[in-house]
PDB file of C-alpha atoms and ligand atoms in Angstrom:
ATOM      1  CA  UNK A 752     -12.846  15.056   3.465  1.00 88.00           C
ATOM      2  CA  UNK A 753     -12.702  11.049   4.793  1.00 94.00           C
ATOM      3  CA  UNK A 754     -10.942  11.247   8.260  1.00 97.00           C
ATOM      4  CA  UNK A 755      -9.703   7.815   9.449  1.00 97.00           C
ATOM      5  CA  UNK A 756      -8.412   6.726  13.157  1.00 98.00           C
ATOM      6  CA  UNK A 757      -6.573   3.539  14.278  1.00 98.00           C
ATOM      7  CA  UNK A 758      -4.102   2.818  16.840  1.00 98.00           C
ATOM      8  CA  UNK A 759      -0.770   0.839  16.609  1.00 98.00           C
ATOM      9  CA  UNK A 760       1.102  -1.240  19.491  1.00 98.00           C
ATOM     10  CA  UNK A 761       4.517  -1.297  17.943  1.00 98.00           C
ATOM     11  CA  UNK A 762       6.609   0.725  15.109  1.00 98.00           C
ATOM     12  CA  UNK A 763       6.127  -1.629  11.989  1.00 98.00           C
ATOM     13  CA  UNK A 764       2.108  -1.023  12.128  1.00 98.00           C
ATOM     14  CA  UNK A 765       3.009   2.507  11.793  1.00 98.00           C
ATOM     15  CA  UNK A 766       4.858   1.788   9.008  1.00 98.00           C
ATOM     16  CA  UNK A 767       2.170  -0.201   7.749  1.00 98.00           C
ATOM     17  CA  UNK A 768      -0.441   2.455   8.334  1.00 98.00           C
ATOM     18  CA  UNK A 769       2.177   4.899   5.868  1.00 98.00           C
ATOM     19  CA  UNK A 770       1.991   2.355   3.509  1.00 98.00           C
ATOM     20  CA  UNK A 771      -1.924   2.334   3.522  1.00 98.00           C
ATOM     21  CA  UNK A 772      -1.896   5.900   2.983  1.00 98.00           C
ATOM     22  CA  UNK A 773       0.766   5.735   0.257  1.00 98.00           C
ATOM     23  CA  UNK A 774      -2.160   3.721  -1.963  1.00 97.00           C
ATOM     24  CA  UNK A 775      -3.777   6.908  -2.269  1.00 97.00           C
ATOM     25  CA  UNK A 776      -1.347   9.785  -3.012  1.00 98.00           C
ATOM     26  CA  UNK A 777      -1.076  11.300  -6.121  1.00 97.00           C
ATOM     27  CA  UNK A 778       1.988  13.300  -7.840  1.00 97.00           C
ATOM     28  CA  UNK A 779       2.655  16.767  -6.231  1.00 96.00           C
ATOM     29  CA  UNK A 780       0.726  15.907  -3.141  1.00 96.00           C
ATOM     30  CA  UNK A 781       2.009  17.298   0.803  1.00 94.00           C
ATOM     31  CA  UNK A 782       1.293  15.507   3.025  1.00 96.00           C
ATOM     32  CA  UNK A 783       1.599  16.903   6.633  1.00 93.00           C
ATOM     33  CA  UNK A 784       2.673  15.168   9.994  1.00 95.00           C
ATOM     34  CA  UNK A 785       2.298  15.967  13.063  1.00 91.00           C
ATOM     35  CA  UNK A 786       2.888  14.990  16.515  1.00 92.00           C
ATOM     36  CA  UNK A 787       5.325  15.465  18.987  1.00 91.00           C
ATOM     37  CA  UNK A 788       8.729  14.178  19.457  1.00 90.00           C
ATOM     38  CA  UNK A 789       8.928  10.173  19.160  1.00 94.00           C
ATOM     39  CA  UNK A 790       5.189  10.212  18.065  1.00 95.00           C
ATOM     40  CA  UNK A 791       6.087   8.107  15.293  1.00 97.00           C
ATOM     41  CA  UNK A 792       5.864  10.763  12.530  1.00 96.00           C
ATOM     42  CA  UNK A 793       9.437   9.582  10.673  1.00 97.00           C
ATOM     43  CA  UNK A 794       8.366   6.033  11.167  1.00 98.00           C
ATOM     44  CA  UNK A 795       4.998   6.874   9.539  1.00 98.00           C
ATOM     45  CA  UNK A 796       6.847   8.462   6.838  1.00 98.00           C
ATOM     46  CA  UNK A 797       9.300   5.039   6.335  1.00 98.00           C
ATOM     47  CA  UNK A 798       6.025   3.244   5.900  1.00 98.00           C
ATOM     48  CA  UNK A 799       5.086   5.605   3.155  1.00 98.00           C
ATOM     49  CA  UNK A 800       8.157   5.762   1.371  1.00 98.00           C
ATOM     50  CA  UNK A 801       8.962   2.326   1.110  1.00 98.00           C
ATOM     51  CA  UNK A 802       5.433   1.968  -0.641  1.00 98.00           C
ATOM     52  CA  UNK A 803       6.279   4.416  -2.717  1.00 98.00           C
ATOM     53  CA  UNK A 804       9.269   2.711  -3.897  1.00 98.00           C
ATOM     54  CA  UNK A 805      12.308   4.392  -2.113  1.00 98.00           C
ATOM     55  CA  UNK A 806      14.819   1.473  -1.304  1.00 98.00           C
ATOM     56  CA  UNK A 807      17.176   4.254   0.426  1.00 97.00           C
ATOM     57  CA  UNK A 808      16.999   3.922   4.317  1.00 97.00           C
ATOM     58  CA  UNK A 809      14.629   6.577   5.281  1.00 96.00           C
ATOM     59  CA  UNK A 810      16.223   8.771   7.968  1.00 94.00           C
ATOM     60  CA  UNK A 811      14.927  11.703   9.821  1.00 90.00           C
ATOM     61  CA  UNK A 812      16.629  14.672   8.604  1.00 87.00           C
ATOM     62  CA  UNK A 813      18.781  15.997  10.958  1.00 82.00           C
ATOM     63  CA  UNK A 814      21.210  18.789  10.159  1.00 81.00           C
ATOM     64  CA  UNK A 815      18.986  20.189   6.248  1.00 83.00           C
ATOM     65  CA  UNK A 816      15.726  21.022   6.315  1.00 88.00           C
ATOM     66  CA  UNK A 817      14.863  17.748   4.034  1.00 94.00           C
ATOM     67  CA  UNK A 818      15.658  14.686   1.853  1.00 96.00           C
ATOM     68  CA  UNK A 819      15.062  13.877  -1.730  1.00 97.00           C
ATOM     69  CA  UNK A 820      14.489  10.423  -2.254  1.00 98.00           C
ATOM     70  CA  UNK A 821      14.348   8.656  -5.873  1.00 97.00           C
ATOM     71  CA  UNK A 822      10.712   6.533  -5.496  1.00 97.00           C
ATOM     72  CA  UNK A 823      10.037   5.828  -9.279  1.00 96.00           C
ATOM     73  CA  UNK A 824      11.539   6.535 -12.296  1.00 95.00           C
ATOM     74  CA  UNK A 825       8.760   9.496 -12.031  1.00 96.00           C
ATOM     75  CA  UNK A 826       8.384  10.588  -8.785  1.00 97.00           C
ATOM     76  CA  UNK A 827      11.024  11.607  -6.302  1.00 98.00           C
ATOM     77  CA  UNK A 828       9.570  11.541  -2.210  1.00 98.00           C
ATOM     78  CA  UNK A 829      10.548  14.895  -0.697  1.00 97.00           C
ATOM     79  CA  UNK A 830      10.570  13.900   3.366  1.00 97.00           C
ATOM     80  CA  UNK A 831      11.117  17.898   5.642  1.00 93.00           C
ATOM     81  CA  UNK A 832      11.545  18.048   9.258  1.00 91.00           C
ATOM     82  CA  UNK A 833      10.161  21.554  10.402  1.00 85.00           C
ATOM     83  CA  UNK A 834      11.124  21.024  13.940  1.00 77.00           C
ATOM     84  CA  UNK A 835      13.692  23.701  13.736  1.00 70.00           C
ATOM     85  CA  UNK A 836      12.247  26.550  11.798  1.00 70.00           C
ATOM     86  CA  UNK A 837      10.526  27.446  15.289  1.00 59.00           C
ATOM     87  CA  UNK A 838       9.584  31.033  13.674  1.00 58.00           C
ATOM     88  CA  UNK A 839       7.499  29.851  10.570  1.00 58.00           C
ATOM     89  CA  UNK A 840       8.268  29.174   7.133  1.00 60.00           C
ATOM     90  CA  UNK A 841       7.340  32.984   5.990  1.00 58.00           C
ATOM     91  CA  UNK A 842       9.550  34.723   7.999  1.00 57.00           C
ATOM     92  CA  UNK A 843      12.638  31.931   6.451  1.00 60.00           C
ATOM     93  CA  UNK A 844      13.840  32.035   3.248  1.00 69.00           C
ATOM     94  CA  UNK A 845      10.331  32.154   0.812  1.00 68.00           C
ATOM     95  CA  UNK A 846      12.059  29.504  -1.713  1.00 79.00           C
ATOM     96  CA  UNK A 847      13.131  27.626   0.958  1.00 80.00           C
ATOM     97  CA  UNK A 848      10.547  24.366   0.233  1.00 85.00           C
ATOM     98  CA  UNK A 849      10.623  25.008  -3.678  1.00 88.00           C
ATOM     99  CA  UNK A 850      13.069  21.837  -4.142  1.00 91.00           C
ATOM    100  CA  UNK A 851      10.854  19.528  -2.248  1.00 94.00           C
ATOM    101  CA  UNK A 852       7.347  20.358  -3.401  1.00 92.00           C
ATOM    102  CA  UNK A 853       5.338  20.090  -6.509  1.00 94.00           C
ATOM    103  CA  UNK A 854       4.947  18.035  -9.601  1.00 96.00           C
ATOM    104  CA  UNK A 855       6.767  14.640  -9.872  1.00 97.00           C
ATOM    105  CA  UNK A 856       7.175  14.945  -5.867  1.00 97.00           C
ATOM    106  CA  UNK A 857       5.317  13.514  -3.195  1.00 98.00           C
ATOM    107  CA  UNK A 858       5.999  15.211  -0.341  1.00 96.00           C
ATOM    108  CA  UNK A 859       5.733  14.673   3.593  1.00 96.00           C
ATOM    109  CA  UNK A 860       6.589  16.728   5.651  1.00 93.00           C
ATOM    110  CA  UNK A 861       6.545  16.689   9.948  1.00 92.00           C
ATOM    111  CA  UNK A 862       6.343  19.418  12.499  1.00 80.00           C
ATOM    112  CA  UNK A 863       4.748  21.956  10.630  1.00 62.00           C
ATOM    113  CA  UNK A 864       3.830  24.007  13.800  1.00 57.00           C
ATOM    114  CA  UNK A 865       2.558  26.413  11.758  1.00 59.00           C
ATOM    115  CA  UNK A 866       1.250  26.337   8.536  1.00 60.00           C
ATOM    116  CA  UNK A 867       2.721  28.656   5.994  1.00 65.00           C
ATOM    117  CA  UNK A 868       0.786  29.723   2.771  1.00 67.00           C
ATOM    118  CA  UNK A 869       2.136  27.177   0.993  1.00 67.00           C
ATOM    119  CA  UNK A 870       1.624  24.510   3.204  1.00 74.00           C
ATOM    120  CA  UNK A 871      -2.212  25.533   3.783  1.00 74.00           C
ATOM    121  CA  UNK A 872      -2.781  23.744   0.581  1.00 74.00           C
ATOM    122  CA  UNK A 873      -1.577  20.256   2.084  1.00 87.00           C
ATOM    123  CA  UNK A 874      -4.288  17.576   0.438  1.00 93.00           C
ATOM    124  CA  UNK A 875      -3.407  15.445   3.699  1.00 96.00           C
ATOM    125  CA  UNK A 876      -2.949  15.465   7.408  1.00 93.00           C
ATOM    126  CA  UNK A 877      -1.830  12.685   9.751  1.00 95.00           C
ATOM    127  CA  UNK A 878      -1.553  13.744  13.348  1.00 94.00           C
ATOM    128  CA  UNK A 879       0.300  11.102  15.637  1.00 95.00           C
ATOM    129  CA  UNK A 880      -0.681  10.869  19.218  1.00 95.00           C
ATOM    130  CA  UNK A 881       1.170   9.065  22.451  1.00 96.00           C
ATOM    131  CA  UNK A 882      -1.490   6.533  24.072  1.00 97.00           C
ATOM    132  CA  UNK A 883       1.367   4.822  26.414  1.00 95.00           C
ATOM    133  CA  UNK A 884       4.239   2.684  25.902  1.00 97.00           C
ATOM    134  CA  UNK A 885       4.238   1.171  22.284  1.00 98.00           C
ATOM    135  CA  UNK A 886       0.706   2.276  21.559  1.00 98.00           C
ATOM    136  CA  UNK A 887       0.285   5.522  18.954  1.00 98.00           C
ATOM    137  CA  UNK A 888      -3.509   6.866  17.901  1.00 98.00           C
ATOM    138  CA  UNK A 889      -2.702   7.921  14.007  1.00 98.00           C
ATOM    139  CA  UNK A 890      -5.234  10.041  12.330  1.00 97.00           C
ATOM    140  CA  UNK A 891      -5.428   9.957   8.721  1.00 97.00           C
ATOM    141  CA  UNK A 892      -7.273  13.364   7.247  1.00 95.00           C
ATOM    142  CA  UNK A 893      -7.368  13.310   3.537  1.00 95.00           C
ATOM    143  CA  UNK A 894      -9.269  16.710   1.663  1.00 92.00           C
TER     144      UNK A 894
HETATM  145  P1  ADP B1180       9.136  11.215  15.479  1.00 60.46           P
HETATM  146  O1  ADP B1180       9.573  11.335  14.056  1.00 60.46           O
HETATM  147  O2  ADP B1180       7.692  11.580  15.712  1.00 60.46           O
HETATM  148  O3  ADP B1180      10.033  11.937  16.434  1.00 60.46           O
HETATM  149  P2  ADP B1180      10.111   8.495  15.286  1.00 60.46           P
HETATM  150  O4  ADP B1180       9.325   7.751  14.275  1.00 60.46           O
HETATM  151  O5  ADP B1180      11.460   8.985  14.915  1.00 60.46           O
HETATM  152  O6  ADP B1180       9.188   9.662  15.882  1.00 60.46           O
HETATM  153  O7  ADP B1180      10.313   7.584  16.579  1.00 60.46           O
HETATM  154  C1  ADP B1180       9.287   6.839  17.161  1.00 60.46           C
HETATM  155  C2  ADP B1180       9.917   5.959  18.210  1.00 60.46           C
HETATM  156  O8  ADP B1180       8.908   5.266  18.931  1.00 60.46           O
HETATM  157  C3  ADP B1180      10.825   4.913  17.599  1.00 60.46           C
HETATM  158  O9  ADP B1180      11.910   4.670  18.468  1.00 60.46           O
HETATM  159  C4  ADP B1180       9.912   3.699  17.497  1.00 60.46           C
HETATM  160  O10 ADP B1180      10.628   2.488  17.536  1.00 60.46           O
HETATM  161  C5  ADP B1180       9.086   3.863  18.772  1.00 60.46           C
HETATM  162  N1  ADP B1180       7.738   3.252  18.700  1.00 60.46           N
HETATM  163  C6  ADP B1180       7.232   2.412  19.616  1.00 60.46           C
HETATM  164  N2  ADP B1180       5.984   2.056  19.308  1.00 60.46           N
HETATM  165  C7  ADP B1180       5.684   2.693  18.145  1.00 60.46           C
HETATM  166  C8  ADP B1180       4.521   2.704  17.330  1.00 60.46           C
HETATM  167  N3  ADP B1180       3.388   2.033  17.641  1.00 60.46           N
HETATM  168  N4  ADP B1180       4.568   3.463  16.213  1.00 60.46           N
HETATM  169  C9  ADP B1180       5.683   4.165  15.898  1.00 60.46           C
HETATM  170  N5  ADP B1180       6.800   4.202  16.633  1.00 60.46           N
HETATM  171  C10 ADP B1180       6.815   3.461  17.759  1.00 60.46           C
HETATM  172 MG1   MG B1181      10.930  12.547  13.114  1.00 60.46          MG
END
């Protein structure tokens, strides 16, 4: 487990922190995200994305559970917003993160208040802290 900390003073370093992290991710990975509202997590994500080759604009999704993005000709990036499902993954519909995760996906995936079985098995967590104004504390947790 390597555990990394660093703090940002405006959105784009956050981006370029998700592109740091993007180096190391490997097909079928989750990757969770944490922090709470306007912590930075979909800005994080961007960062990642864009790394990872998705030219889309990366949006936070609002009214599904998720997005599919095309990254590489192998590899889509699955990007989930838990915010909603208040009551756990579980007691939702069991399939309900099959199109997002596993092989040729990388997926990330914020607000995951609680984990679920089958997000216990996330390789990485980034939690996103509030230090004031522009400044965010990101900590990068990779198994
Ligand atoms: P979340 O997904 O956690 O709700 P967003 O990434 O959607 O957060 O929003 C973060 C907001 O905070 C954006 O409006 C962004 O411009 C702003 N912001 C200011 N400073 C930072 C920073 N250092 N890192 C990330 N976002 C920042
Ligand atoms: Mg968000």
């Amino acid at each position: 487990m390597s555990v990394s900390v660093v703090e940002t003073k405006n959105p784009l370093e956050t981006e370029a922190q998700g592109a740091e992290l993007a180096v190391s991710l490997r097909d079928g990975d989750v990757v969770l995200v944490r922090g709470e509202l306007g912590s930075g997590k979909t800005t994080f994500v961007r960062g990642a994305a864009r790394a990872l080759g998705v030219t889309d604009p990366i949006t936070s999704p609002t009214f599904s559970i998720g997005h599919r993005y095309r990254a590489t000709q192998k590899t889509t990036v699955s990007h989930l917003d838990l915010y909603r499902l208040a009551s756990g993954l579980d007691a939702e519909d069991p399939g309900l993160l099959d199109d997002y995760l596993g092989p040729g996906r990388i997926a990330f995936v914020e607000w995951p208040v609680q984990d679920s079985a089958e997000l216990a098995s996330a390789r990485v967590r980034v939690t996103l802290t509030h230090m004031g104004a522009d400044r965010r504390r990101i900590e990068v947790a990779e198994g």
